[in-house]
């Protein structure tokens, strides 16, 4: 069998999380079935920190091509028209424009070395493939779901360009849920649902005593962390005494900055709080509840039937009230609990949630089975499908 070289194009911080899971499964599958293969990864938004562990574990198979700059706002534009415009312009001049030349040069270098492309996210990976690579493309459409549609128009939340690229520029499009598969098929897109691309872990039902807090991966993580600590001070110790509070920071955040900020925040604090970086999945197995300013991580918890509280702040990059309302529709108001926009509101929501935790956990479990059909092997199933289609082409 001739060696295969695949390029992964990941279009976002959350997409990096999905892509890192898929990359690990691809490497494992090719090793088990002795398929000679190498994988190149280009993170289009951030520095690709999510891929470092896989690269260190499989240095002979995985290489990361990292653009010189990260997008300050990570490609997320919420808030007023002024805020959206300001953040979009900032991302363009401090990330998109200086990175574009680098990315295009790298695509030109590797064009004749790769056999296929795997896109993670939205229309950007298939667009880059059409313009500069023209390779067979397998698309993981994790940025789109039928569950967020409002008026239920055919192209709502998708658009004509994305439909065209998915329909004519992808050999296979993998959806995040069954309803999206049916929607895409009606639009003439070759779509398939093989399970949610979530973490492959088993919950420890007998020892789920951990509450995981997520400050987020964008530049406002410090403000989010301070928000948590103000909320902690307003929570009666009685409600948290049976739980372990653990903060998981993004792998892309500077570790020294974390240590410096925590040193000041932990002074005179009456809770014991542990923290780690980049190992979110390892803590999910013991988690009773997740609280965070994070998008993909919240969905991954819901996939496992773990309820989540998501607060928001005025002028926040990742989350605002409208975002929460949309995400509540995505998570069917069963796995996502709005946390309010002040520390006092978060403290009250946290108290009420803990008092009724079993009910929230049951609702989240039902949501997981109903929407994602309880398919916990999505990553490996997608990896197997991609490799078999590639080998048999």
Tab-separated table of C-alpha atoms in Angstrom:
chain	number	residue	atom	x	y	z
A	1	UNK	CA	0.000	0.000	0.000
A	2	UNK	CA	1.406	3.395	-0.999
A	3	UNK	CA	1.933	5.907	1.842
A	4	UNK	CA	-0.807	8.471	2.398
A	5	UNK	CA	-0.324	12.065	3.488
A	6	UNK	CA	-3.358	13.955	4.781
A	7	UNK	CA	-3.725	17.640	5.579
A	8	UNK	CA	-6.026	18.772	8.389
A	9	UNK	CA	-7.317	22.331	8.097
A	10	UNK	CA	-8.938	23.424	11.375
A	11	UNK	CA	-10.887	26.679	11.379
A	12	UNK	CA	-11.255	27.723	15.029
A	13	UNK	CA	-10.403	27.074	18.687
A	14	UNK	CA	-13.386	24.762	19.161
A	15	UNK	CA	-12.607	23.172	15.814
A	16	UNK	CA	-9.072	22.472	17.060
A	17	UNK	CA	-10.628	20.499	19.908
A	18	UNK	CA	-12.706	18.424	17.492
A	19	UNK	CA	-9.780	18.055	15.089
A	20	UNK	CA	-7.386	16.882	17.810
A	21	UNK	CA	-9.780	14.061	18.697
A	22	UNK	CA	-10.121	13.051	15.055
A	23	UNK	CA	-6.352	13.257	14.476
A	24	UNK	CA	-5.669	10.906	17.370
A	25	UNK	CA	-8.199	8.400	16.029
A	26	UNK	CA	-6.768	8.634	12.513
A	27	UNK	CA	-3.274	7.863	13.780
A	28	UNK	CA	-4.535	4.986	15.917
A	29	UNK	CA	-6.522	3.503	13.026
A	30	UNK	CA	-3.604	3.689	10.583
A	31	UNK	CA	-1.286	2.063	13.116
A	32	UNK	CA	-3.669	-0.818	13.866
A	33	UNK	CA	-4.245	-1.573	10.188
A	34	UNK	CA	-0.638	-0.814	9.186
A	35	UNK	CA	-1.542	1.942	6.751
A	36	UNK	CA	1.608	4.010	6.130
A	37	UNK	CA	0.514	7.581	6.648
A	38	UNK	CA	1.536	11.037	7.791
A	39	UNK	CA	-0.608	13.967	8.888
A	40	UNK	CA	0.004	17.675	8.448
A	41	UNK	CA	-2.060	20.087	10.548
A	42	UNK	CA	-2.660	23.778	9.863
A	43	UNK	CA	-4.670	25.593	12.577
A	44	UNK	CA	-6.158	28.624	10.833
A	45	UNK	CA	-7.179	30.621	13.926
A	46	UNK	CA	-4.894	29.889	16.876
A	47	UNK	CA	-1.515	28.336	17.574
A	48	UNK	CA	-2.788	24.756	17.499
A	49	UNK	CA	-1.927	23.961	21.117
A	50	UNK	CA	-4.618	21.270	21.117
A	51	UNK	CA	-2.458	19.225	18.717
A	52	UNK	CA	0.791	19.316	20.687
A	53	UNK	CA	0.102	16.200	22.719
A	54	UNK	CA	-0.655	14.112	19.629
A	55	UNK	CA	2.443	15.450	17.915
A	56	UNK	CA	4.649	14.580	20.897
A	57	UNK	CA	3.105	11.106	21.080
A	58	UNK	CA	3.457	10.405	17.355
A	59	UNK	CA	6.331	12.648	16.135
A	60	UNK	CA	6.998	10.425	13.133
A	61	UNK	CA	3.440	10.844	11.824
A	62	UNK	CA	2.165	14.265	12.927
A	63	UNK	CA	3.522	17.695	11.951
A	64	UNK	CA	1.976	21.066	12.806
A	65	UNK	CA	2.366	24.031	10.483
A	66	UNK	CA	1.631	27.000	12.741
A	67	UNK	CA	0.836	30.465	11.342
A	68	UNK	CA	2.843	33.268	13.013
A	69	UNK	CA	-0.147	35.056	14.605
A	70	UNK	CA	-3.328	34.080	16.463
A	71	UNK	CA	-6.584	35.920	15.863
A	72	UNK	CA	-7.110	38.019	19.034
A	73	UNK	CA	-10.877	37.419	19.067
A	74	UNK	CA	-10.728	33.946	17.595
A	75	UNK	CA	-13.126	34.718	14.753
A	76	UNK	CA	-16.085	35.246	17.118
A	77	UNK	CA	-17.960	38.538	16.757
A	78	UNK	CA	-20.741	39.207	19.259
A	79	UNK	CA	-22.286	42.322	20.756
A	80	UNK	CA	-23.248	45.618	19.134
A	81	UNK	CA	-22.509	46.523	15.524
A	82	UNK	CA	-19.595	48.633	16.753
A	83	UNK	CA	-18.145	45.787	18.840
A	84	UNK	CA	-18.521	43.309	16.002
A	85	UNK	CA	-16.864	45.642	13.517
A	86	UNK	CA	-14.025	46.537	15.883
A	87	UNK	CA	-13.240	42.903	16.699
A	88	UNK	CA	-13.488	41.848	13.052
A	89	UNK	CA	-11.056	44.574	11.986
A	90	UNK	CA	-8.696	43.677	14.837
A	91	UNK	CA	-8.699	40.016	13.792
A	92	UNK	CA	-8.081	40.955	10.166
A	93	UNK	CA	-5.104	43.246	10.765
A	94	UNK	CA	-3.533	41.305	13.642
A	95	UNK	CA	-4.205	37.786	12.339
A	96	UNK	CA	-5.910	37.170	9.017
A	97	UNK	CA	-3.885	39.504	6.791
A	98	UNK	CA	-0.394	38.749	8.185
A	99	UNK	CA	-1.165	35.008	8.268
A	100	UNK	CA	-2.629	34.799	4.754
A	101	UNK	CA	0.662	34.998	2.904
A	102	UNK	CA	2.219	32.404	5.205
A	103	UNK	CA	-0.686	29.957	4.813
A	104	UNK	CA	-0.825	30.330	1.030
A	105	UNK	CA	2.927	29.744	0.720
A	106	UNK	CA	2.654	26.626	2.884
A	107	UNK	CA	-0.262	25.288	0.839
A	108	UNK	CA	1.763	25.819	-2.322
A	109	UNK	CA	4.722	23.921	-0.824
A	110	UNK	CA	2.705	20.881	0.218
A	111	UNK	CA	0.218	20.734	-2.661
A	112	UNK	CA	2.022	17.934	-4.481
A	113	UNK	CA	2.849	16.061	-1.277
A	114	UNK	CA	-0.655	15.471	0.081
A	115	UNK	CA	-3.246	12.928	-1.021
A	116	UNK	CA	-6.348	14.423	0.589
A	117	UNK	CA	-7.624	17.180	2.869
A	118	UNK	CA	-9.733	16.922	6.013
A	119	UNK	CA	-11.593	20.120	6.861
A	120	UNK	CA	-12.889	20.916	10.336
A	121	UNK	CA	-15.376	23.744	10.792
A	122	UNK	CA	-17.200	25.772	8.152
A	123	UNK	CA	-16.692	26.886	4.538
A	124	UNK	CA	-13.059	28.082	4.876
A	125	UNK	CA	-11.317	24.666	4.517
A	126	UNK	CA	-13.226	23.659	1.343
A	127	UNK	CA	-12.748	27.166	-0.052
A	128	UNK	CA	-8.964	26.993	0.456
A	129	UNK	CA	-8.941	23.521	-1.047
A	130	UNK	CA	-10.879	24.627	-4.129
A	131	UNK	CA	-8.677	27.684	-4.706
A	132	UNK	CA	-5.217	26.337	-3.939
A	133	UNK	CA	-5.094	22.546	-3.528
A	134	UNK	CA	-7.892	20.871	-5.503
A	135	UNK	CA	-7.584	17.634	-3.557
A	136	UNK	CA	-10.246	15.221	-2.409
A	137	UNK	CA	-11.776	16.696	0.740
A	138	UNK	CA	-13.539	15.120	3.714
A	139	UNK	CA	-15.415	17.725	5.742
A	140	UNK	CA	-16.379	17.583	9.428
A	141	UNK	CA	-19.125	20.229	9.540
A	142	UNK	CA	-18.981	20.856	13.291
A	143	UNK	CA	-19.929	24.531	12.863
A	144	UNK	CA	-23.406	23.748	11.516
A	145	UNK	CA	-26.464	22.097	13.020
A	146	UNK	CA	-30.160	21.996	12.205
A	147	UNK	CA	-30.889	22.468	15.911
A	148	UNK	CA	-30.029	26.179	15.688
A	149	UNK	CA	-32.419	26.948	12.833
A	150	UNK	CA	-35.205	29.410	13.646
A	151	UNK	CA	-37.367	29.997	10.563
A	152	UNK	CA	-36.430	26.611	9.071
A	153	UNK	CA	-35.636	28.045	5.636
A	154	UNK	CA	-33.486	25.636	3.536
A	155	UNK	CA	-30.300	27.730	3.605
A	156	UNK	CA	-30.767	29.381	6.998
A	157	UNK	CA	-27.517	29.333	9.035
A	158	UNK	CA	-25.709	27.790	6.073
A	159	UNK	CA	-25.747	30.115	3.044
A	160	UNK	CA	-25.363	29.551	-0.676
A	161	UNK	CA	-21.552	29.602	-0.708
A	162	UNK	CA	-21.266	26.975	2.029
A	163	UNK	CA	-23.942	24.815	0.382
A	164	UNK	CA	-22.075	25.037	-2.937
A	165	UNK	CA	-18.708	24.162	-1.386
A	166	UNK	CA	-20.165	21.310	0.676
A	167	UNK	CA	-22.126	19.983	-2.295
A	168	UNK	CA	-19.494	20.178	-5.013
A	169	UNK	CA	-16.202	20.458	-3.136
A	170	UNK	CA	-16.450	17.613	-0.608
A	171	UNK	CA	-16.447	13.883	-1.168
A	172	UNK	CA	-18.125	13.376	2.209
A	173	UNK	CA	-19.523	15.750	4.827
A	174	UNK	CA	-19.786	14.406	8.388
A	175	UNK	CA	-22.501	16.048	10.492
A	176	UNK	CA	-22.716	16.473	14.244
A	177	UNK	CA	-26.237	15.037	14.592
A	178	UNK	CA	-28.811	13.032	12.644
A	179	UNK	CA	-31.113	15.988	11.967
A	180	UNK	CA	-28.317	17.893	10.255
A	181	UNK	CA	-27.544	14.855	8.108
A	182	UNK	CA	-31.141	14.826	6.861
A	183	UNK	CA	-31.074	18.597	6.254
A	184	UNK	CA	-27.855	18.385	4.215
A	185	UNK	CA	-29.107	15.427	2.180
A	186	UNK	CA	-32.169	17.465	1.175
A	187	UNK	CA	-29.777	20.178	-0.065
A	188	UNK	CA	-27.936	17.687	-2.279
A	189	UNK	CA	-24.909	17.406	0.015
A	190	UNK	CA	-23.311	13.979	0.438
A	191	UNK	CA	-23.731	13.886	4.203
A	192	UNK	CA	-23.366	11.199	6.847
A	193	UNK	CA	-23.834	11.069	10.616
A	194	UNK	CA	-21.465	8.584	12.250
A	195	UNK	CA	-21.650	9.806	15.828
A	196	UNK	CA	-20.753	12.993	17.650
A	197	UNK	CA	-17.050	13.831	17.536
A	198	UNK	CA	-16.676	14.032	21.292
A	199	UNK	CA	-14.231	12.755	23.908
A	200	UNK	CA	-14.031	8.986	24.187
A	201	UNK	CA	-14.219	8.569	27.958
A	202	UNK	CA	-16.317	6.666	30.473
A	203	UNK	CA	-17.915	8.590	33.312
A	204	UNK	CA	-17.203	7.382	36.810
A	205	UNK	CA	-20.753	7.289	38.097
A	206	UNK	CA	-19.738	6.411	41.643
A	207	UNK	CA	-17.298	9.306	42.040
A	208	UNK	CA	-18.585	12.327	40.138
A	209	UNK	CA	-17.711	14.925	42.781
A	210	UNK	CA	-15.802	17.420	40.669
A	211	UNK	CA	-17.041	20.798	39.439
A	212	UNK	CA	-14.927	21.922	36.488
A	213	UNK	CA	-14.593	25.641	35.726
A	214	UNK	CA	-13.473	26.829	32.264
A	215	UNK	CA	-12.248	30.437	31.835
A	216	UNK	CA	-12.116	30.050	28.039
A	217	UNK	CA	-9.394	30.184	25.400
A	218	UNK	CA	-9.651	33.767	24.130
A	219	UNK	CA	-7.953	36.894	25.429
A	220	UNK	CA	-10.678	37.659	27.997
A	221	UNK	CA	-9.875	34.537	30.030
A	222	UNK	CA	-8.420	36.677	32.855
A	223	UNK	CA	-11.639	38.655	33.268
A	224	UNK	CA	-13.590	35.398	33.210
A	225	UNK	CA	-11.374	33.931	35.923
A	226	UNK	CA	-11.858	36.979	38.150
A	227	UNK	CA	-15.607	36.646	37.575
A	228	UNK	CA	-15.455	33.075	38.924
A	229	UNK	CA	-13.564	34.085	42.058
A	230	UNK	CA	-16.020	36.848	42.919
A	231	UNK	CA	-18.811	34.271	42.540
A	232	UNK	CA	-16.964	31.783	44.783
A	233	UNK	CA	-16.894	34.326	47.611
A	234	UNK	CA	-20.686	34.594	47.480
A	235	UNK	CA	-21.360	30.840	47.620
A	236	UNK	CA	-21.992	29.355	51.043
A	237	UNK	CA	-19.341	26.750	51.765
A	238	UNK	CA	-22.094	24.343	52.804
A	239	UNK	CA	-23.173	23.869	49.168
A	240	UNK	CA	-19.686	23.040	47.900
A	241	UNK	CA	-18.206	21.091	50.799
A	242	UNK	CA	-18.784	17.711	49.105
A	243	UNK	CA	-17.266	18.796	45.774
A	244	UNK	CA	-13.807	19.471	44.408
A	245	UNK	CA	-13.409	22.736	42.498
A	246	UNK	CA	-11.027	22.385	39.576
A	247	UNK	CA	-10.146	25.000	36.945
A	248	UNK	CA	-8.971	23.841	33.522
A	249	UNK	CA	-7.155	26.440	31.428
A	250	UNK	CA	-6.758	26.323	27.679
A	251	UNK	CA	-3.448	24.809	26.492
A	252	UNK	CA	-2.907	27.987	24.466
A	253	UNK	CA	-2.810	30.267	27.546
A	254	UNK	CA	0.590	31.271	28.944
A	255	UNK	CA	1.294	29.162	32.050
A	256	UNK	CA	3.266	31.882	33.836
A	257	UNK	CA	0.357	34.296	33.427
A	258	UNK	CA	-1.943	31.688	34.985
A	259	UNK	CA	0.358	31.223	37.981
A	260	UNK	CA	0.779	34.961	38.517
A	261	UNK	CA	-2.966	35.679	38.405
A	262	UNK	CA	-3.927	32.718	40.587
A	263	UNK	CA	-1.365	33.724	43.213
A	264	UNK	CA	-3.219	36.995	43.780
A	265	UNK	CA	-6.735	35.538	43.495
A	266	UNK	CA	-6.138	32.667	45.906
A	267	UNK	CA	-5.034	34.918	48.771
A	268	UNK	CA	-7.473	34.743	51.694
A	269	UNK	CA	-9.772	32.455	49.721
A	270	UNK	CA	-11.834	29.996	51.767
A	271	UNK	CA	-12.109	27.236	49.125
A	272	UNK	CA	-9.448	24.757	48.095
A	273	UNK	CA	-9.135	25.082	44.334
A	274	UNK	CA	-6.942	22.976	42.074
A	275	UNK	CA	-6.074	23.759	38.472
A	276	UNK	CA	-4.524	22.247	35.369
A	277	UNK	CA	-3.998	23.119	31.743
A	278	UNK	CA	-5.062	21.378	28.536
A	279	UNK	CA	-6.398	18.196	30.156
A	280	UNK	CA	-10.151	18.894	30.138
A	281	UNK	CA	-11.168	15.418	28.957
A	282	UNK	CA	-9.299	13.748	31.811
A	283	UNK	CA	-11.466	15.591	34.345
A	284	UNK	CA	-14.801	15.048	32.599
A	285	UNK	CA	-14.988	11.424	33.731
A	286	UNK	CA	-15.307	12.627	37.346
A	287	UNK	CA	-17.362	15.753	36.687
A	288	UNK	CA	-20.758	16.283	38.224
A	289	UNK	CA	-21.076	19.705	36.622
A	290	UNK	CA	-19.195	22.001	34.224
A	291	UNK	CA	-19.216	25.799	34.546
A	292	UNK	CA	-17.583	27.816	31.844
A	293	UNK	CA	-17.103	30.545	29.271
A	294	UNK	CA	-16.523	28.001	26.524
A	295	UNK	CA	-18.398	26.771	23.489
A	296	UNK	CA	-17.150	23.414	22.276
A	297	UNK	CA	-16.222	22.216	25.756
A	298	UNK	CA	-19.808	22.767	26.925
A	299	UNK	CA	-21.131	20.717	24.025
A	300	UNK	CA	-18.655	17.932	24.752
A	301	UNK	CA	-19.908	17.795	28.339
A	302	UNK	CA	-23.514	17.679	27.120
A	303	UNK	CA	-22.590	14.837	24.750
A	304	UNK	CA	-21.631	12.855	27.838
A	305	UNK	CA	-24.798	13.817	29.698
A	306	UNK	CA	-23.064	16.254	32.065
A	307	UNK	CA	-25.073	19.439	32.784
A	308	UNK	CA	-23.311	22.772	32.313
A	309	UNK	CA	-23.729	26.309	33.577
A	310	UNK	CA	-22.697	29.064	31.183
A	311	UNK	CA	-22.527	32.660	32.457
A	312	UNK	CA	-21.806	35.701	30.302
A	313	UNK	CA	-20.404	39.181	30.735
A	314	UNK	CA	-21.015	42.525	29.128
A	315	UNK	CA	-18.573	43.046	26.228
A	316	UNK	CA	-17.400	39.424	26.434
A	317	UNK	CA	-15.802	37.947	23.319
A	318	UNK	CA	-17.284	34.457	23.394
A	319	UNK	CA	-20.636	34.636	25.185
A	320	UNK	CA	-23.540	37.099	25.445
A	321	UNK	CA	-27.266	36.768	26.174
A	322	UNK	CA	-28.224	36.033	22.557
A	323	UNK	CA	-25.458	33.435	22.324
A	324	UNK	CA	-26.774	31.699	25.438
A	325	UNK	CA	-30.324	31.663	24.074
A	326	UNK	CA	-29.115	30.091	20.829
A	327	UNK	CA	-27.022	27.535	22.683
A	328	UNK	CA	-29.971	26.677	24.875
A	329	UNK	CA	-31.847	25.724	21.728
A	330	UNK	CA	-28.890	23.644	20.597
A	331	UNK	CA	-28.781	21.892	23.967
A	332	UNK	CA	-32.592	21.756	24.173
A	333	UNK	CA	-32.673	23.673	27.482
A	334	UNK	CA	-31.837	20.412	29.242
A	335	UNK	CA	-28.047	20.286	29.355
A	336	UNK	CA	-27.296	24.027	29.455
A	337	UNK	CA	-28.167	26.254	32.427
A	338	UNK	CA	-27.811	30.049	31.950
A	339	UNK	CA	-25.490	31.374	34.651
A	340	UNK	CA	-26.420	35.053	34.550
A	341	UNK	CA	-24.235	38.064	33.819
A	342	UNK	CA	-23.024	38.906	37.335
A	343	UNK	CA	-21.052	36.896	39.902
A	344	UNK	CA	-24.001	37.145	42.301
A	345	UNK	CA	-26.323	35.596	39.736
A	346	UNK	CA	-23.819	32.826	39.004
A	347	UNK	CA	-23.478	32.102	42.723
A	348	UNK	CA	-27.269	31.790	43.047
A	349	UNK	CA	-27.566	29.588	39.937
A	350	UNK	CA	-24.749	27.365	41.182
A	351	UNK	CA	-26.468	26.938	44.551
A	352	UNK	CA	-29.833	26.085	42.966
A	353	UNK	CA	-28.220	23.673	40.520
A	354	UNK	CA	-26.398	21.782	43.257
A	355	UNK	CA	-29.616	21.515	45.277
A	356	UNK	CA	-31.315	19.875	42.261
A	357	UNK	CA	-28.279	18.292	40.647
A	358	UNK	CA	-29.728	14.823	40.126
A	359	UNK	CA	-32.634	16.255	38.139
A	360	UNK	CA	-30.268	18.264	35.924
A	361	UNK	CA	-28.029	15.242	35.395
A	362	UNK	CA	-30.987	13.086	34.389
A	363	UNK	CA	-32.175	15.737	31.906
A	364	UNK	CA	-28.681	15.991	30.410
A	365	UNK	CA	-28.458	12.205	30.073
A	366	UNK	CA	-31.808	12.160	28.250
A	367	UNK	CA	-30.596	14.950	25.964
A	368	UNK	CA	-27.441	13.025	25.084
A	369	UNK	CA	-29.394	9.936	24.093
A	370	UNK	CA	-32.045	11.875	22.170
A	371	UNK	CA	-29.849	14.163	20.083
A	372	UNK	CA	-26.566	12.317	19.641
A	373	UNK	CA	-28.030	8.829	20.081
A	374	UNK	CA	-25.449	8.000	22.724
A	375	UNK	CA	-22.847	7.276	20.039
A	376	UNK	CA	-19.563	7.561	21.876
A	377	UNK	CA	-17.332	6.244	19.083
A	378	UNK	CA	-17.849	9.045	16.577
A	379	UNK	CA	-14.167	9.923	16.295
A	380	UNK	CA	-12.984	6.426	15.418
A	381	UNK	CA	-15.969	5.765	13.138
A	382	UNK	CA	-15.300	8.943	11.143
A	383	UNK	CA	-11.569	8.176	10.990
A	384	UNK	CA	-12.261	4.673	9.692
A	385	UNK	CA	-14.706	5.969	7.083
A	386	UNK	CA	-12.245	8.583	5.810
A	387	UNK	CA	-9.365	6.140	5.496
A	388	UNK	CA	-11.445	3.435	3.795
A	389	UNK	CA	-12.846	5.916	1.259
A	390	UNK	CA	-9.354	7.208	0.607
A	391	UNK	CA	-7.859	3.752	0.161
A	392	UNK	CA	-10.694	2.530	-2.083
A	393	UNK	CA	-10.923	5.606	-4.315
